[in-house]
XYZ file of C-alpha atoms in Angstrom:
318
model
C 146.123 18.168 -82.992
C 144.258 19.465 -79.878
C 145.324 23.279 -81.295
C 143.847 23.270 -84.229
C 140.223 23.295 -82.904
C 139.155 26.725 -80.817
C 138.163 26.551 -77.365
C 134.607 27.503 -75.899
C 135.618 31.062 -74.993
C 137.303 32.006 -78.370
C 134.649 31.112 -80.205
C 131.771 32.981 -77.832
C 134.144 35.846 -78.795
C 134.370 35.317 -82.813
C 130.373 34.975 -82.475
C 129.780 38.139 -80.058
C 132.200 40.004 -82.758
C 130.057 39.375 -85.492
C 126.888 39.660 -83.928
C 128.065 43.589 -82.898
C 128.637 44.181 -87.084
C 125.895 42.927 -87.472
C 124.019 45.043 -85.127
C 122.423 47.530 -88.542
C 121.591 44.632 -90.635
C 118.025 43.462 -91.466
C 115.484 42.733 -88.409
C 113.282 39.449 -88.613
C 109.737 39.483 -87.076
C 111.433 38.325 -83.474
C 112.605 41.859 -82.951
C 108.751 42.812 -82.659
C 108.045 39.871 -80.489
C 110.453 40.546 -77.969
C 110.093 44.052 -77.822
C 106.140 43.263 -77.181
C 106.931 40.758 -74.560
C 109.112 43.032 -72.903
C 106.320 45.691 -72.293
C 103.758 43.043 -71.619
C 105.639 41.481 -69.089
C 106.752 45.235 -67.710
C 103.583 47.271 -68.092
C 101.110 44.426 -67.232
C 100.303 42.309 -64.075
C 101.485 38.848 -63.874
C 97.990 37.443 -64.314
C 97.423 39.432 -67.540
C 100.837 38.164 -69.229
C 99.396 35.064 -71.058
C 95.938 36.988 -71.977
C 96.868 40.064 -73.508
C 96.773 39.930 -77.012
C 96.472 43.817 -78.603
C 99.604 42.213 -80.506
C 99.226 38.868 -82.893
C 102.304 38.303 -81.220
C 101.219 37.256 -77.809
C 103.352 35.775 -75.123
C 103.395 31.751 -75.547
C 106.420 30.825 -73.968
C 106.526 29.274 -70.313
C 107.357 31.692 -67.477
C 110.894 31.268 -66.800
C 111.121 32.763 -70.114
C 108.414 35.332 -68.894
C 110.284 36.410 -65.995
C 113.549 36.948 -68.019
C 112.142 39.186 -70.403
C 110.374 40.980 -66.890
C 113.980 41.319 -65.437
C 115.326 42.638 -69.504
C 112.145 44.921 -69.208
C 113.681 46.909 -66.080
C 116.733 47.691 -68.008
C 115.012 49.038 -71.395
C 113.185 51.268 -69.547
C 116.779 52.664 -69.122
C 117.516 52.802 -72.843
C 113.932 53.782 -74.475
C 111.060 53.884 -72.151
C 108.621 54.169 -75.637
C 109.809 50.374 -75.864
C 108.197 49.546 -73.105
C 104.162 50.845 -74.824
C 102.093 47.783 -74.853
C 100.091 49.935 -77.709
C 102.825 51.300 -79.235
C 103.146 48.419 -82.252
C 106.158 48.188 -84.646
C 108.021 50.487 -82.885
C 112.025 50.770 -83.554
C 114.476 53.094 -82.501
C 118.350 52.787 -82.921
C 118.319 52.366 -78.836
C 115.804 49.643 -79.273
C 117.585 47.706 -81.517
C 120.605 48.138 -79.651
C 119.212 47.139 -76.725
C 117.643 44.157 -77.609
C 120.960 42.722 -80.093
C 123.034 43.797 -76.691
C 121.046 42.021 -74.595
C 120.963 38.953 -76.811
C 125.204 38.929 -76.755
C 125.497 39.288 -72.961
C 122.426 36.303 -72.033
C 124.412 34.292 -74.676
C 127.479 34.711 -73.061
C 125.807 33.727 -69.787
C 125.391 29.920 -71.660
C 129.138 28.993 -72.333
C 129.947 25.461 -71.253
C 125.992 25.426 -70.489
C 124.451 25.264 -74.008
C 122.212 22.236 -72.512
C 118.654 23.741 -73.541
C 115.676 21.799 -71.598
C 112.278 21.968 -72.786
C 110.073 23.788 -70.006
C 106.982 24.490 -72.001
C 105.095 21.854 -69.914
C 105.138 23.973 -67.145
C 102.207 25.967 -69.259
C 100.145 22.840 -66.978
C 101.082 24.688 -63.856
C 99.550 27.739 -64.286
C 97.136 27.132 -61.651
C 99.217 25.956 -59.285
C 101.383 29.492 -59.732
C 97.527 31.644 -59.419
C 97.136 32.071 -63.141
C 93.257 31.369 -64.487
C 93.214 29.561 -67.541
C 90.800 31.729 -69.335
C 88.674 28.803 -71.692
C 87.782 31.667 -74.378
C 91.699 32.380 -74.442
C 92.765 29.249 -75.278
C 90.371 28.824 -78.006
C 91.017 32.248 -79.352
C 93.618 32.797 -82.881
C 95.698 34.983 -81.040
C 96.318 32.693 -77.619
C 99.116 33.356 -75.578
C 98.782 29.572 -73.748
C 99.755 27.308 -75.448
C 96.479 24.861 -76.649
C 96.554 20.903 -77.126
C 96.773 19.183 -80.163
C 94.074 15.846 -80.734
C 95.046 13.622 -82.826
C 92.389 11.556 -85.029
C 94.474 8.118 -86.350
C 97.965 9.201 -84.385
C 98.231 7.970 -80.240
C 98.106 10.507 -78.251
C 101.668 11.934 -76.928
C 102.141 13.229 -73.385
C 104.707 16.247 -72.249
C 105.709 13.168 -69.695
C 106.802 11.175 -72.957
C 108.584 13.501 -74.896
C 110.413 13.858 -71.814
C 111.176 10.485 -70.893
C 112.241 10.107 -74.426
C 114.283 13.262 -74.574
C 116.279 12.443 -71.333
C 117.344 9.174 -72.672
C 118.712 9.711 -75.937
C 120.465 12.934 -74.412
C 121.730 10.846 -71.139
C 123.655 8.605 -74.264
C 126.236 11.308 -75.572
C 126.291 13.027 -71.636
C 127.468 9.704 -70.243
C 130.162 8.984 -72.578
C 131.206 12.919 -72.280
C 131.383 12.123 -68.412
C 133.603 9.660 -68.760
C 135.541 11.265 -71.711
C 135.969 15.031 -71.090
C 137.405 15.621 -74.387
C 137.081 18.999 -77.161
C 135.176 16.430 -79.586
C 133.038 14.327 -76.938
C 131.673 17.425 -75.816
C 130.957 18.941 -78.734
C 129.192 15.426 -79.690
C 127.634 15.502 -76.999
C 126.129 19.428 -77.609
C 124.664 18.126 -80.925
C 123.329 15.087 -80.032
C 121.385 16.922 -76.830
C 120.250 19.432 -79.331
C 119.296 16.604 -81.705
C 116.950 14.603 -78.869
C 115.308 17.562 -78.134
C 114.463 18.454 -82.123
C 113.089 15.244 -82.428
C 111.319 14.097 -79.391
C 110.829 17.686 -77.225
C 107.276 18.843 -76.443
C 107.498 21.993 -78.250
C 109.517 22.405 -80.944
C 110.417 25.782 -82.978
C 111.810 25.392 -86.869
C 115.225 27.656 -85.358
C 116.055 24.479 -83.390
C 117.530 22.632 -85.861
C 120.661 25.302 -85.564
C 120.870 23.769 -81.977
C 122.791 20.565 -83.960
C 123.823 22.896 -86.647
C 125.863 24.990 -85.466
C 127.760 23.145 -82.963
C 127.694 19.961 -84.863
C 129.759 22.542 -87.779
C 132.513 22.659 -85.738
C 133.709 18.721 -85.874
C 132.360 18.558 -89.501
C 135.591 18.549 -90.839
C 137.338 16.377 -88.857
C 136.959 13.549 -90.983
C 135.048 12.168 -93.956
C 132.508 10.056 -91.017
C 131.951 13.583 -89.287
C 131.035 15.185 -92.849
C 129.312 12.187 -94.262
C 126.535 12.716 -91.506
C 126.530 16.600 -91.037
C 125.972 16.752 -95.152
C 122.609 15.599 -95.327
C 121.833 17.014 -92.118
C 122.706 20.681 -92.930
C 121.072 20.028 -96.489
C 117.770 19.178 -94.668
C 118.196 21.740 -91.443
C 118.600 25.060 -94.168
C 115.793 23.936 -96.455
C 113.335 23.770 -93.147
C 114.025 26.804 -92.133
C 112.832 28.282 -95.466
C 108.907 29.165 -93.696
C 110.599 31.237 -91.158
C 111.057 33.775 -94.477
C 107.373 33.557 -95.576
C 107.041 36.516 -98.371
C 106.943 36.647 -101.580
C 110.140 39.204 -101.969
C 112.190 37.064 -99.740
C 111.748 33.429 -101.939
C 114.227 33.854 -104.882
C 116.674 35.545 -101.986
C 116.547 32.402 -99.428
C 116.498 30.175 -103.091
C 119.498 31.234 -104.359
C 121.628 31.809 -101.443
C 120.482 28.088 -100.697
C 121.962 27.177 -103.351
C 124.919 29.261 -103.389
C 125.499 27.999 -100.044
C 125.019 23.984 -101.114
C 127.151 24.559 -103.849
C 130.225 25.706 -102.036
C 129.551 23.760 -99.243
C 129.850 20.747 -100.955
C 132.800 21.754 -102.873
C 134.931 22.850 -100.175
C 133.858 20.579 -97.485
C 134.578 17.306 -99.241
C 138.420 18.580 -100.166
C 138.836 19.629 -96.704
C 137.798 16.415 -94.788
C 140.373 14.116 -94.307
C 139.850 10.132 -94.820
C 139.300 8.231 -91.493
C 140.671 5.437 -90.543
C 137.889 4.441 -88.549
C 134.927 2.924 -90.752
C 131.986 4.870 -91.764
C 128.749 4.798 -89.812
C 126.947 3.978 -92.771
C 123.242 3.542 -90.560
C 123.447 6.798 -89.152
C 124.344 8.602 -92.393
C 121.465 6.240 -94.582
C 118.682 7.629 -91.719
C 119.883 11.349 -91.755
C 119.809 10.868 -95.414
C 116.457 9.755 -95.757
C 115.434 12.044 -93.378
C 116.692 15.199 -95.766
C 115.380 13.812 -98.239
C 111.915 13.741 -97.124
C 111.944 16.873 -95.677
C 113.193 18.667 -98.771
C 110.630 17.419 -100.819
C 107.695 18.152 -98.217
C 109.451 21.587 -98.229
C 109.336 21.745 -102.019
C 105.303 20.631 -102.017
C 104.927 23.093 -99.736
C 106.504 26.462 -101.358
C 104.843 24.795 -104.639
C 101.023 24.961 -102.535
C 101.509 28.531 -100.991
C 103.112 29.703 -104.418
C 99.935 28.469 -106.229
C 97.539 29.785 -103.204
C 99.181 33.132 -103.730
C 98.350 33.971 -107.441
C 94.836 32.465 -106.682
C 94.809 35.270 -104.005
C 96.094 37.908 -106.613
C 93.759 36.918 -109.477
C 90.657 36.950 -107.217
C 91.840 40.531 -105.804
């Protein structure tokens, strides 16, 4: 039974595969944003990183990220030095692009057997301690690269050492059992549900993290009808919250249909796959995941419905 699921390595190689054919396909606003971080972070001194802002997209992530994209930045200047302009805005070349999918493929392959992801964006606190001035002006400014609080007027008031102490507890649950069973499925559990305490309870949390349970969480989905009964409503949920990441106007019927192209076969193909278990269904688990799809599709739905209506407002006053 143990053969018919990959291991770690052949499926890093499956994903680095596709990732090189799909090196000429479309580029998503992150190819800008790294390719400005990487000349901010090689063109700039360290106490300018977090302040320069000729870019909307300024650097906000904490500085172990920083100083990755610092040691990338030495390498690029290898491949296309014009990468490397802090002015030079929107600007692609085939040996940019290159670079930066190339680069993404060999860090990845780094992770295997470590796809544990902490959230560090705390550290943002220490930038005294490591000689960076908080500039006050910077922080209240649209384009910040720090990272600013958040007050809440009826909600308590959350600290990083919260989300943390919550985070490292509902992780520690799937890591123990994975500890003391070191087994294909315990591990890849245990991947999802890490992935899944840090979605709900990490300090800073970006829409793209909900592939984190995703896509690991796919790969035990069809082991049996308990595995598929919880990963339904979650996938349902995780694809229709990632809809803001593709914002325009040209791009809604696309991510719409394929949605529901998607939805469609996955729900045909899945449920004849799955096999019945002979363990009994976790009905809790898959009545909160369901609920929790549920509401996030239709705040999703609201929300496409508000910014479709704000747009032909916007074209009828222009």
């Amino acid at each position: 039974m143990a053969d018919l699921y990959p291991t770690i390595a052949q499926c890093a190689v499956v994903a680095a595969a596709l990732k090189v054919l799909l090196f000429p396909a479309y580029k998503s606003t992150d190819f800008e944003v790294h390719r400005n971080w990487l000349a901010i972070t090689h063109s700039l001194p360290v106490k300018k990183w977090y302040y320069e802002d000729s870019s909307q997209w300024t650097l906000d992530y904490p500085p172990f990220f920083a100083y990755l994209e610092w040691l990338l930045s030495h390498l690029a200047k290898y491949t296309d030095q014009a990468m490397l302009n802090v002015k030079g805005l929107d600007y692609t070349s085939w040996q940019t692009v290159y670079f930066q999918r190339g680069t993404v493929i060999a860090t990845e392959s780094l992770l295997v057997y470590s796809l544990y992801k902490y959230d560090v964006t705390a550290l943002f606190r220490t930038a005294p301690k490591l000689g960076l001035h908080v500039d006050e002006a910077a922080l209240n400014s649209v384009t910040r690269g720090l990272v600013g609080d958040t007050s809440f007027a009826v909600l308590p008031e959350i600290s990083p050492r919260t989300t943390f102490t919550l985070t490292l507890f509902f992780q520690s649950i799937g890591l123990i059992r994975l500890f003391f069973q070191p087994t294909w499925d315990t591990f890849i559990g245990a991947v999802s549900l890490c992935g899944y305490a840090s979605f709900l309870f990490g300090w800073h949390v970006h829409e793209k993290a909900i592939l984190l349970i995703l896509i690991p969480f796919s790969l035990i989905a069809l082991k049996d009808r308990r595995y598929l009964g919880v990963f339904r409503p979650l996938a349902v949920a995780g694809h229709v919250s990632l809809f803001p990441l593709l914002f325009t106007a040209a791009e809604y019927p696309f991510k719409i249909v394929y949605t529901i192209f998607w939805l469609v076969l996955f729900l045909l193909v899945f449920d004849r796959l799955a096999p019945v278990s002979q363990r009994p269904r976790i009905n809790t688990a898959t009545m909160r995941i369901s609920t929790y799809g549920k509401f996030a599709i239709e705040d999703q739905i609201k929300s496409n419905r508000l910014d479709s209506r704000e747009s032909r407002e916007m074209t009828l006053k222009i």
